[in-house]
Tab-separated table of C-alpha atoms and ligand atoms in Angstrom:
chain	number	residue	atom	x	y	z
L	1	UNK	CA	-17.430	-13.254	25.621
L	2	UNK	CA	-14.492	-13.113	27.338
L	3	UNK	CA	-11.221	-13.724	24.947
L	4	UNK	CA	-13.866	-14.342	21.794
L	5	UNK	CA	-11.562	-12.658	18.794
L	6	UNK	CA	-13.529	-10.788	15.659
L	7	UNK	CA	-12.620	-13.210	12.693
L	8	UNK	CA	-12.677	-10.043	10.412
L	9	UNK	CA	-10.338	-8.396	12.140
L	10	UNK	CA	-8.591	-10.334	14.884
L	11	UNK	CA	-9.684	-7.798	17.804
L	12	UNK	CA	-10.386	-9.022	21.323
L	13	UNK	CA	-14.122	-8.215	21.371
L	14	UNK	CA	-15.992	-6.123	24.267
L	15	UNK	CA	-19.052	-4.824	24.828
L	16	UNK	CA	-18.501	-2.215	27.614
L	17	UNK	CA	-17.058	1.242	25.502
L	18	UNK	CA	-18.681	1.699	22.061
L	19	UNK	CA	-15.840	4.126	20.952
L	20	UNK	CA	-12.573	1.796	22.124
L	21	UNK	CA	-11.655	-1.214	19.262
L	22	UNK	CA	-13.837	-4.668	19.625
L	23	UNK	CA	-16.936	-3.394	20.659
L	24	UNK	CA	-19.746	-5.536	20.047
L	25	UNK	CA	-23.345	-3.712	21.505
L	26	UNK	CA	-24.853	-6.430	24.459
L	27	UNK	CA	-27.491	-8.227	22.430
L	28	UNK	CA	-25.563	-9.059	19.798
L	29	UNK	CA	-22.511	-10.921	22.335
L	30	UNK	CA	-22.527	-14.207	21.339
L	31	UNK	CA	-24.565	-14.065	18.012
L	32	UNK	CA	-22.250	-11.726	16.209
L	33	UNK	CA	-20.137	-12.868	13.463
L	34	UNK	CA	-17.835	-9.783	13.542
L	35	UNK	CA	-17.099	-6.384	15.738
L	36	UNK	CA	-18.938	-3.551	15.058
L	37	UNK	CA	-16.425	-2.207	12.841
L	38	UNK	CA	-15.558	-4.653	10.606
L	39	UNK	CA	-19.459	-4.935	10.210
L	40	UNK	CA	-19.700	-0.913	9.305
L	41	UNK	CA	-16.860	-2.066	6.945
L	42	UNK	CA	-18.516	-4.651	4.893
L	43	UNK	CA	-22.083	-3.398	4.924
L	44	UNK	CA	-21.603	0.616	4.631
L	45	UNK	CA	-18.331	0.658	3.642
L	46	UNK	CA	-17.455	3.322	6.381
L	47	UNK	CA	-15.189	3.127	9.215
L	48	UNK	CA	-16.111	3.983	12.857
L	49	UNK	CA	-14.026	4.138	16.023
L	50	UNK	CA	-10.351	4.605	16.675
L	51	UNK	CA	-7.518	2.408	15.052
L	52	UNK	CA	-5.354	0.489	17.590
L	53	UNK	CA	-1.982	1.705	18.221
L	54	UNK	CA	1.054	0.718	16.394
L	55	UNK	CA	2.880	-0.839	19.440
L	56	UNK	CA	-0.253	-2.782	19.288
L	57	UNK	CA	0.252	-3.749	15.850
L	58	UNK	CA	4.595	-4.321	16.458
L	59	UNK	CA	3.188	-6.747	19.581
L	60	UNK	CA	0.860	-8.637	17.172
L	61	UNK	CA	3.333	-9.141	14.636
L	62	UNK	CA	6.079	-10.291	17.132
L	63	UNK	CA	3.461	-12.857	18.751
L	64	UNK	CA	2.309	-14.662	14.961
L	65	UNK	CA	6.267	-14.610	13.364
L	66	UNK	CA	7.238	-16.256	16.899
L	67	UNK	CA	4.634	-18.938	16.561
L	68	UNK	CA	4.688	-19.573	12.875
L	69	UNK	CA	7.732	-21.414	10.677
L	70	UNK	CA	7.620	-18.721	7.703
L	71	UNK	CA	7.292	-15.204	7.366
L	72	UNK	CA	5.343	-13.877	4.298
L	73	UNK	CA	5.844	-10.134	3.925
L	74	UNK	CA	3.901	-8.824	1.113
L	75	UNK	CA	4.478	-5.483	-0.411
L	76	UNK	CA	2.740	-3.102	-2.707
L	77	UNK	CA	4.525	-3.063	-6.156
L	78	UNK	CA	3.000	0.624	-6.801
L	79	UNK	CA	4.739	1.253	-3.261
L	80	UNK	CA	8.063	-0.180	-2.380
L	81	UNK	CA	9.932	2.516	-0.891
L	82	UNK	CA	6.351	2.477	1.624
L	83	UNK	CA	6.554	-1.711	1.678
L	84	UNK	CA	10.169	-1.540	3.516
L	85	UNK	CA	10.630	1.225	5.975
L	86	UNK	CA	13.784	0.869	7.310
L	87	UNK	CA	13.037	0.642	11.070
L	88	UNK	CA	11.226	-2.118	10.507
L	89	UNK	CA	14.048	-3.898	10.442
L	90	UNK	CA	14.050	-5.545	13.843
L	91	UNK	CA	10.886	-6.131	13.702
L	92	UNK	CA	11.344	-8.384	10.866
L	93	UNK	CA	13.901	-10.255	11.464
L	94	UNK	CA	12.459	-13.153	13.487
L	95	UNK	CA	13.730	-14.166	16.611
L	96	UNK	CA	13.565	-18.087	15.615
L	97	UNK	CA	15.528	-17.122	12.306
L	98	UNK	CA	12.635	-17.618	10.417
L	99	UNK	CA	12.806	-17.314	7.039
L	100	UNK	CA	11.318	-14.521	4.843
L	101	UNK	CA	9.388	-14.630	1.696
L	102	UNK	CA	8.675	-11.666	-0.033
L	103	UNK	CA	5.495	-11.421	-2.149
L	104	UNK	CA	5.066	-8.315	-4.285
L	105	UNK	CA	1.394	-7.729	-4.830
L	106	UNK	CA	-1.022	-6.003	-7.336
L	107	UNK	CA	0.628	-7.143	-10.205
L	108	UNK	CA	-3.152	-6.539	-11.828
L	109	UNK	CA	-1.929	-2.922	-12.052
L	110	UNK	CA	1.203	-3.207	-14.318
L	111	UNK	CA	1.086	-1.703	-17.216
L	112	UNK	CA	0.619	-4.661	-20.213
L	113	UNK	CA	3.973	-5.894	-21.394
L	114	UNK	CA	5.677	-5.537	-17.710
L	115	UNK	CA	7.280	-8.382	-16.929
L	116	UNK	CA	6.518	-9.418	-13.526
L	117	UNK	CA	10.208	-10.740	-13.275
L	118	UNK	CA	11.395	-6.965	-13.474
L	119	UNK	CA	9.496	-6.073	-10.292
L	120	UNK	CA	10.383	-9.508	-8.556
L	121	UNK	CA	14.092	-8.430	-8.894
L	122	UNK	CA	13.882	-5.125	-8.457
L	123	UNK	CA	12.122	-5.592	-4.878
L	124	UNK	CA	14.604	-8.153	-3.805
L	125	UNK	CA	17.860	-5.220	-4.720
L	126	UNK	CA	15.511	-2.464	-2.714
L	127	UNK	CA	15.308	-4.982	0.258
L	128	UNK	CA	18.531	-5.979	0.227
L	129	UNK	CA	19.209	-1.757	0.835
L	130	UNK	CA	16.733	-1.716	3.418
L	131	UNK	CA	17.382	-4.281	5.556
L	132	UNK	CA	20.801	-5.386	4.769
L	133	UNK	CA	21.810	-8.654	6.508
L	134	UNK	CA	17.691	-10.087	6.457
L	135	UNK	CA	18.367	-12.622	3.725
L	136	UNK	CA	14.803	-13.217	1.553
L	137	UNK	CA	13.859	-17.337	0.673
L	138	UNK	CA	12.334	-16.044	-2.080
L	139	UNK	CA	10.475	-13.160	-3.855
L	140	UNK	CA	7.273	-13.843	-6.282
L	141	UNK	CA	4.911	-11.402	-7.609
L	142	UNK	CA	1.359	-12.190	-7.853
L	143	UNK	CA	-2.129	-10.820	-7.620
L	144	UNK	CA	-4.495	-11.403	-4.701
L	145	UNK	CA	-7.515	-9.850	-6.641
L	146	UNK	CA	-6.732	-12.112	-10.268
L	147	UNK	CA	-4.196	-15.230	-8.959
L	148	UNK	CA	-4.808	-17.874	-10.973
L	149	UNK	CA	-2.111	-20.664	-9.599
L	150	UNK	CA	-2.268	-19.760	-5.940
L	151	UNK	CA	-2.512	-23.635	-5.185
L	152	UNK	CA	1.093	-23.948	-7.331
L	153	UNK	CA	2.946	-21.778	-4.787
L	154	UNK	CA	1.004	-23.501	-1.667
L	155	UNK	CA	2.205	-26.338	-2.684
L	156	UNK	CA	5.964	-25.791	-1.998
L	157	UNK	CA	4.252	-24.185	1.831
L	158	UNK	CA	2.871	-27.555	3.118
L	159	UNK	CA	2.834	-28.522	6.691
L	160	UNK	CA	4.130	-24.770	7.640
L	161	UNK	CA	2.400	-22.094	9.968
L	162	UNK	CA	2.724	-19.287	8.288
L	163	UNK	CA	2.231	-15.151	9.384
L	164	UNK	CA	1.796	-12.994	7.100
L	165	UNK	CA	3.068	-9.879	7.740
L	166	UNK	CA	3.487	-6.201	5.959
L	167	UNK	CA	2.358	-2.346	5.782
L	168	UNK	CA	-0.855	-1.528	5.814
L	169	UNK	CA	-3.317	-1.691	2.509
L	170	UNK	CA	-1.148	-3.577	0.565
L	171	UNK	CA	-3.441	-7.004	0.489
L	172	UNK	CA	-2.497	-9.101	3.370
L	173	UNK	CA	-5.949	-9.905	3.931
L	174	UNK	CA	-6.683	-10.297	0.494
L	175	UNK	CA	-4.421	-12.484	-0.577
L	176	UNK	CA	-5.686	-14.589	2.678
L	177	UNK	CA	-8.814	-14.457	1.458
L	178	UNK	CA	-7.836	-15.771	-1.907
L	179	UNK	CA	-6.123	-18.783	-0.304
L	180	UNK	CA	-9.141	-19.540	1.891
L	181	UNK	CA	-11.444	-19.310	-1.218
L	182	UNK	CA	-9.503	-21.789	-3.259
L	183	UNK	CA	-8.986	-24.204	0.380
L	184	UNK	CA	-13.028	-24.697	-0.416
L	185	UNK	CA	-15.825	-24.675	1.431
L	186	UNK	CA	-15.658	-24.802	4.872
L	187	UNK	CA	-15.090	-21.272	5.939
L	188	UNK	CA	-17.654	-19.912	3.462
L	189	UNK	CA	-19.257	-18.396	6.929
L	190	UNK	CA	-16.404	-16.529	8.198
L	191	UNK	CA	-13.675	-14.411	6.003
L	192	UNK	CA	-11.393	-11.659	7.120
L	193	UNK	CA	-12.544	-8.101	6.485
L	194	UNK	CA	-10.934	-6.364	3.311
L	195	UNK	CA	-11.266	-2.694	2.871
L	196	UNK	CA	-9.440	0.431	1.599
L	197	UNK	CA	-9.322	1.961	4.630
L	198	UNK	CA	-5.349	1.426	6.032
L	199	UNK	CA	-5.605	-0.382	9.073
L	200	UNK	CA	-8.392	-2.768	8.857
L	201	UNK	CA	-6.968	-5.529	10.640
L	202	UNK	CA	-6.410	-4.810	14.002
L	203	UNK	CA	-5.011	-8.171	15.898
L	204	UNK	CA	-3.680	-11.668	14.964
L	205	UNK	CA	-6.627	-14.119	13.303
L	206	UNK	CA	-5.948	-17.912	12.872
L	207	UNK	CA	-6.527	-20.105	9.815
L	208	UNK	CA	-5.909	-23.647	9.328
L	209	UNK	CA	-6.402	-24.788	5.980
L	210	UNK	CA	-6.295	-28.429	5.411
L	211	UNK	CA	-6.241	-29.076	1.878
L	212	UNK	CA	-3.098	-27.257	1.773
L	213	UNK	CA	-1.806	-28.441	5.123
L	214	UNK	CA	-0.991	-24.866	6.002
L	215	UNK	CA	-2.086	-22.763	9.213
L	216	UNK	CA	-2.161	-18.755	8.036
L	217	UNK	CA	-1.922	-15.911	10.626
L	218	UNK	CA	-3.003	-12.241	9.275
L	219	UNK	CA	-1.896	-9.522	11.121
L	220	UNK	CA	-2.127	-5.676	11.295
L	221	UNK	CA	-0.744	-3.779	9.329
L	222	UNK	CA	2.226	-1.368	9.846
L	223	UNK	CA	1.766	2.270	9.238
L	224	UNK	CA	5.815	3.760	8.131
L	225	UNK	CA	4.289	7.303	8.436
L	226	UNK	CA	6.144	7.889	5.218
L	227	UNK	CA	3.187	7.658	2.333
L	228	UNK	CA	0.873	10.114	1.109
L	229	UNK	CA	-1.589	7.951	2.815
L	230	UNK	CA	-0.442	8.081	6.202
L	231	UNK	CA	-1.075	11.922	6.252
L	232	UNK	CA	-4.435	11.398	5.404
L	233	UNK	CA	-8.263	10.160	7.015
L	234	UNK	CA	-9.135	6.272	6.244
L	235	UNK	CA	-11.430	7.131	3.694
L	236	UNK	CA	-8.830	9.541	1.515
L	237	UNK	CA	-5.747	7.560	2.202
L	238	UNK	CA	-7.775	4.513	0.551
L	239	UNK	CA	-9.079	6.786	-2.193
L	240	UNK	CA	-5.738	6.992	-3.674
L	241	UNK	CA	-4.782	3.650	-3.618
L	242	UNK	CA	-4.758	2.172	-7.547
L	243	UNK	CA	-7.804	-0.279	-8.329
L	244	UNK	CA	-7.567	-0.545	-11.993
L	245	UNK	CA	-4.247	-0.118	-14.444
L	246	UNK	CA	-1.988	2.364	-13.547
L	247	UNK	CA	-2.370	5.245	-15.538
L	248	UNK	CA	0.632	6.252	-17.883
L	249	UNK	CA	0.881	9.616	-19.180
L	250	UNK	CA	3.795	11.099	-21.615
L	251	UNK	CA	4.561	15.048	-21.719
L	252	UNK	CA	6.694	17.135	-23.741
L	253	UNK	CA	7.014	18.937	-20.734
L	254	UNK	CA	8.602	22.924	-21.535
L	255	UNK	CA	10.995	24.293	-19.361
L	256	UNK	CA	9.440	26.521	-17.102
L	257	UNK	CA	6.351	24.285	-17.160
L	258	UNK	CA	4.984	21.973	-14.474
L	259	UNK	CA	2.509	18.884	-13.590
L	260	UNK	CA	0.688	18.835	-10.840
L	261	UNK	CA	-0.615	15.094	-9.427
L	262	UNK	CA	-4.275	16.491	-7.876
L	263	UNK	CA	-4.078	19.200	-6.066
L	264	UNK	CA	-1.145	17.037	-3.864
L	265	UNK	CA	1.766	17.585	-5.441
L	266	UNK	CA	3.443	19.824	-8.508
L	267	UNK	CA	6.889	19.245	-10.262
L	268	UNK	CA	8.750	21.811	-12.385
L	269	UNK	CA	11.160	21.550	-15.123
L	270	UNK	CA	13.331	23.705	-14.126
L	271	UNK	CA	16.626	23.238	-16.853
L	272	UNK	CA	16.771	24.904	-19.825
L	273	UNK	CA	15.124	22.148	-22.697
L	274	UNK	CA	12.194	20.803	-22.697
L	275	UNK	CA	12.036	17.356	-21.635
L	276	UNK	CA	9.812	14.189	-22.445
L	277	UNK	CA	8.199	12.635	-19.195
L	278	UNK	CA	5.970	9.805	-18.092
L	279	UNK	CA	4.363	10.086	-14.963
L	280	UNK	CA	2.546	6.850	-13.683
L	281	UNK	CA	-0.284	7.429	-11.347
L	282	UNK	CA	-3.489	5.813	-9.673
L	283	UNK	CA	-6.492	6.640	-12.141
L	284	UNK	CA	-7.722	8.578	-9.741
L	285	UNK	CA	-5.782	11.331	-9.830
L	286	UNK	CA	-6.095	14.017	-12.495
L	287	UNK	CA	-2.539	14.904	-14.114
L	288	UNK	CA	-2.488	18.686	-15.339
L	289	UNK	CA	0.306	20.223	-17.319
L	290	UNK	CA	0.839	24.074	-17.401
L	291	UNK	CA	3.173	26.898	-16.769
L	292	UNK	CA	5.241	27.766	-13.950
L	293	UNK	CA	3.067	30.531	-12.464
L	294	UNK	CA	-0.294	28.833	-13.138
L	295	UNK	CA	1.051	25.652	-11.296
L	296	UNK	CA	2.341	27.662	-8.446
L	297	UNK	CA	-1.623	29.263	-8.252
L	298	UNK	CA	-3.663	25.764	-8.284
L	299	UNK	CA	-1.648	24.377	-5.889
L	300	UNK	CA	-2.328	27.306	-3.250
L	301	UNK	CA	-5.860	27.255	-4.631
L	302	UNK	CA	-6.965	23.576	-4.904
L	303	UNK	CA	-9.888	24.031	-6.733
L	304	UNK	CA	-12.793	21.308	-6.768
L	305	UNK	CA	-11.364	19.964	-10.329
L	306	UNK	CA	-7.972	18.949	-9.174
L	307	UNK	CA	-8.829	18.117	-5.189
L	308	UNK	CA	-7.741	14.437	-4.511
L	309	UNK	CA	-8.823	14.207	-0.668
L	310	UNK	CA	-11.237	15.772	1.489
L	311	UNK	CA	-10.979	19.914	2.644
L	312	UNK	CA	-10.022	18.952	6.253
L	313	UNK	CA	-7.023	17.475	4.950
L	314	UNK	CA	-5.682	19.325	2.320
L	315	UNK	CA	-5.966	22.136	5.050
L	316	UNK	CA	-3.968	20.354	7.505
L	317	UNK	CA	-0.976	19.180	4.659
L	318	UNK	CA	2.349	21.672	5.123
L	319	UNK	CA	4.024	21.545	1.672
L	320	UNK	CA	7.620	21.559	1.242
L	321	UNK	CA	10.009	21.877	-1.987
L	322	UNK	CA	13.214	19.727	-2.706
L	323	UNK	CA	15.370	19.530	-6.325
L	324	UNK	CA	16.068	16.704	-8.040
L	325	UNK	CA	18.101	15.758	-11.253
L	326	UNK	CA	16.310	12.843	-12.732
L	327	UNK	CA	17.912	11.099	-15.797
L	328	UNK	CA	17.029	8.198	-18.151
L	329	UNK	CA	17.191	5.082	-16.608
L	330	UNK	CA	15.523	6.811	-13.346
L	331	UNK	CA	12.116	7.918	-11.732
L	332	UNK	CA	11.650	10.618	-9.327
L	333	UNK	CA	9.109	8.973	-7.015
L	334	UNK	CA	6.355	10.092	-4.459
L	335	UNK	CA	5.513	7.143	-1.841
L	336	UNK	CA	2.040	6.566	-2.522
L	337	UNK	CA	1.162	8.761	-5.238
L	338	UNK	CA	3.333	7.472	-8.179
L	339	UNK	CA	6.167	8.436	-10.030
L	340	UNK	CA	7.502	10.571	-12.895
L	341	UNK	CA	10.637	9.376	-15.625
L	342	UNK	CA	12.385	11.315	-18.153
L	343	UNK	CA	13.125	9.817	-21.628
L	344	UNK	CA	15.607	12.098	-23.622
L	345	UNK	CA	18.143	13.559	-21.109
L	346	UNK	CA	18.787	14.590	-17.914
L	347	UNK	CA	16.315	17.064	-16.085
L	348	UNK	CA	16.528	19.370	-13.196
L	349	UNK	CA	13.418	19.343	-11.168
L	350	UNK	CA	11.588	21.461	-8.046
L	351	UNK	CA	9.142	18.747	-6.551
L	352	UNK	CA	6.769	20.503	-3.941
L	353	UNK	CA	5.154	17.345	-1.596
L	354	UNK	CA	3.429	17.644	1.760
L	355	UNK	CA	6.149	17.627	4.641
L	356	UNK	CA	6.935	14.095	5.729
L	357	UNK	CA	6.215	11.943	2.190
L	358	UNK	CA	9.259	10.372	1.248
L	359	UNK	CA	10.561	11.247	-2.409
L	360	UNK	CA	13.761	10.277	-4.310
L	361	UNK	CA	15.369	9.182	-7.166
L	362	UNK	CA	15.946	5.576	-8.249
L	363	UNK	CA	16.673	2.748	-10.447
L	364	UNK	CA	13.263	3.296	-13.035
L	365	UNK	CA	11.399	0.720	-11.542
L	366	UNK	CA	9.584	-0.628	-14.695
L	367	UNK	CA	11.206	-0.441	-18.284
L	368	UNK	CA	14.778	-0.693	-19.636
L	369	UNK	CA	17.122	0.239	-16.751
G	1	GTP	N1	-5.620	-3.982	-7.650
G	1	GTP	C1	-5.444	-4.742	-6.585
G	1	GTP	N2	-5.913	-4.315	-5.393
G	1	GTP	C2	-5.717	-5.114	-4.317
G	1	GTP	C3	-5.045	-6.367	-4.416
G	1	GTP	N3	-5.006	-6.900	-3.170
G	1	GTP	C4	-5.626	-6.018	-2.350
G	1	GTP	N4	-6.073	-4.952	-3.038
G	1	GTP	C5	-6.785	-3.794	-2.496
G	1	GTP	O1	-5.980	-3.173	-1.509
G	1	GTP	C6	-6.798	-2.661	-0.448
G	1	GTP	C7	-6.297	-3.210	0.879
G	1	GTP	O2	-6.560	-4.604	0.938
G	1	GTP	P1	-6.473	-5.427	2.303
G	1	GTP	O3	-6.425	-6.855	1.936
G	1	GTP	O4	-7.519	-4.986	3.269
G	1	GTP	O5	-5.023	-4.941	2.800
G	1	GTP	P2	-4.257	-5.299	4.158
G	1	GTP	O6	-2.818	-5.376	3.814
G	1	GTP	O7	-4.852	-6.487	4.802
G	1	GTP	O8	-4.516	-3.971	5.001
G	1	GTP	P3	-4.565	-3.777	6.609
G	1	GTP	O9	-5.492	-4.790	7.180
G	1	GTP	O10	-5.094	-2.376	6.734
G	1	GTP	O11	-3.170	-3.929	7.085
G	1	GTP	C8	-8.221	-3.058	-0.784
G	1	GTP	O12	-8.842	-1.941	-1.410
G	1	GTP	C9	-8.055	-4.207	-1.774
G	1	GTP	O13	-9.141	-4.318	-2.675
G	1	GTP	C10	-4.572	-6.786	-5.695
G	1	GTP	O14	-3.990	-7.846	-5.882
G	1	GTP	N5	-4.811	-5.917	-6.732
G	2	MG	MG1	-5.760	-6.738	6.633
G	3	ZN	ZN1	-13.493	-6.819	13.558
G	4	ZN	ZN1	-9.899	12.982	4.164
């Protein structure tokens, strides 16, 4: 078994420590299809064992964009600020000189009528920020669960090996899978494990395709620390993520009043007027809208109703407050748990977040800017 790779998952499987990443138990050596985790994964949906480190994951991702002719990074339209942490800068930028497509996925979750143009541009101006001096060879936004033309943008790929590269959980290995399924039938038997759970792919896995002429690396997924997510277990970190339309909801919210996002995060009006808002969220969450003092108690309190991720950690989140002025034109976002915009004028807010999310103010990133 020696140097025999999970095709799920792309680990280096071994059969002497059931805790440590690969293992495969004795009998099965040689039979099984996948590790033992990525086979919890697709039967039980649960997730067993340690993840691999992220120097792991940096190695991996150095090894498939030095052996392949294109980079594909693919972000998380729900996410970008969490698609493009700045220090991954070096990592990115290939040592071949490469070049870098971006693709911008979920575009399922857009609210109708949102152009998928808007998000396309928008991605390219927040890279350009982040990484300035990493020129992109193109940005498209698509959908790895609903992708109708894949083979269209294959096309223009032919004869390239390609990695494709990006945070954790936002599709890599679906969108893979959506390539293999339309290359036809001969890997029917083998397909690279998908899951919620941030982290699932753990090492570099090889696919040539030949009726697009293309040879596809996946690879693990980086973690930038900076999302909700990344404060949380697998299973409550993948709990958040969006799987249906975002959900859009509009407040007259009073001065002195607050939402709260779950039980993970409140924000207060605090000007003087009352202000119309639209906070965009995974359906998941419940979004509840009350005064200043109430907020202030639920959020201590986290009662069953509102709680958004397990008690272990919601106990272990430190909360921390920062003020914003958010005006038209702009959202105050919260990496991985949405965002909020103001309609009439400009609004002083108190935002309290666990320690270590990152939250700002930018460009609104769909609608009239
Ligand atoms: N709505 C929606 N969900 C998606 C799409 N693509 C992936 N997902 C979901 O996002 C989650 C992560 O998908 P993966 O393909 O495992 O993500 P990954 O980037 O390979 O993650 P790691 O292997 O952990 O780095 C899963 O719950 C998928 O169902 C998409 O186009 N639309
Ligand atoms: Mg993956
Ligand atoms: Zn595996
Ligand atoms: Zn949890």
């Amino acid at each position: 078994m020696k140097d025999q790779i999970c095709p799920g998952c792309g680990i280096t499987l071994q059969s002497l420590d059931s805790q440590a990443p690969g293992y495969v138990p004795k009998n099965k050596a040689g039979t099984a299809v996948v590790c033992q985790r990525c086979y919890q994964i697709k039967h039980y949906k649960k997730i067993t064992g340690e993840r691999v480190t992220e120097e792991s994951n940096h190695q991996a991702i150095r090894a498939a964009t030095s052996k392949a002719d294109l980079t594909l990074l693919v972000a998380d339209f729900f996410d970008p600020e969490g698609s493009f942490a700045p220090d991954w800068a070096e990592l990115i930028k290939t040592g071949g000189g490469q070049p870098i497509k971006l693709l911008v996925n979920k575009s399922d979750l857009l609210p109708p009528r949102t152009k998928r143009e808007e998000i396309e541009e928008y991605l390219a101006c927040l890279w350009q920020r982040r990484f300035p001096g990493i020129s992109l060879a193109g940005v498209r936004a698509l959908s790895a669960k609903e992708e109708t033309n894949i083979a269209a943008m294959l096309k223009e790929l032919s004869g390239l090996r390609i990695a494709i590269v990006g945070a954790a959980n936002v599709g890599k290995s679906s969108l893979l899978a959506r390539i293999i399924k339309e290359n036809g039938r001969c890997y029917s038997q083998k397909s690279p494990t998908i899951s919620s759970f941030p982290g699932t792919t753990q090492g570099i896995t090889r696919w040539p395709l030949p009726k697009f002429k293309i040879e596809l690396f996946d690879t693990p997924g980086l973690i930038p620390g900076s999302r909700i997510g990344d404060l949380l277990c697998a299973e409550c970190s993948g709990s958040l993520l969006p799987e249906r339309k975002l959900q859009v909801k509009s407040w007259e919210l009073p001065e002195d009043n607050a939402v709260l996002i779950g039980d993970l995060a409140g924000v207060w009006n605090t000007s003087t007027a009352a202000v119309k808002t639209v906070i965009f969220s995974a359906e998941s969450l419940t979004l509840h809208w009350t005064n200043s003092r109430k907020a202030e108690e639920l959020l201590k309190e986290s009662p069953q109703w509102l709680r958004a991720v397990c008690a272990r950690d919601r106990r272990a989140l430190q909360y921390t407050e920062e003020k914003f002025t958010v005006k038209p034109g702009e959202d105050l976002y919260i990496s991985g748990l949405g965002w909020l915009a103001v309609k009439n004028k400009p609004t002083r807010f108190r935002v309290e977040v666990p320690a270590g999310v990152e939250i700002g103010v930018r460009p609104s990133l769909i609608g009239k800017r």
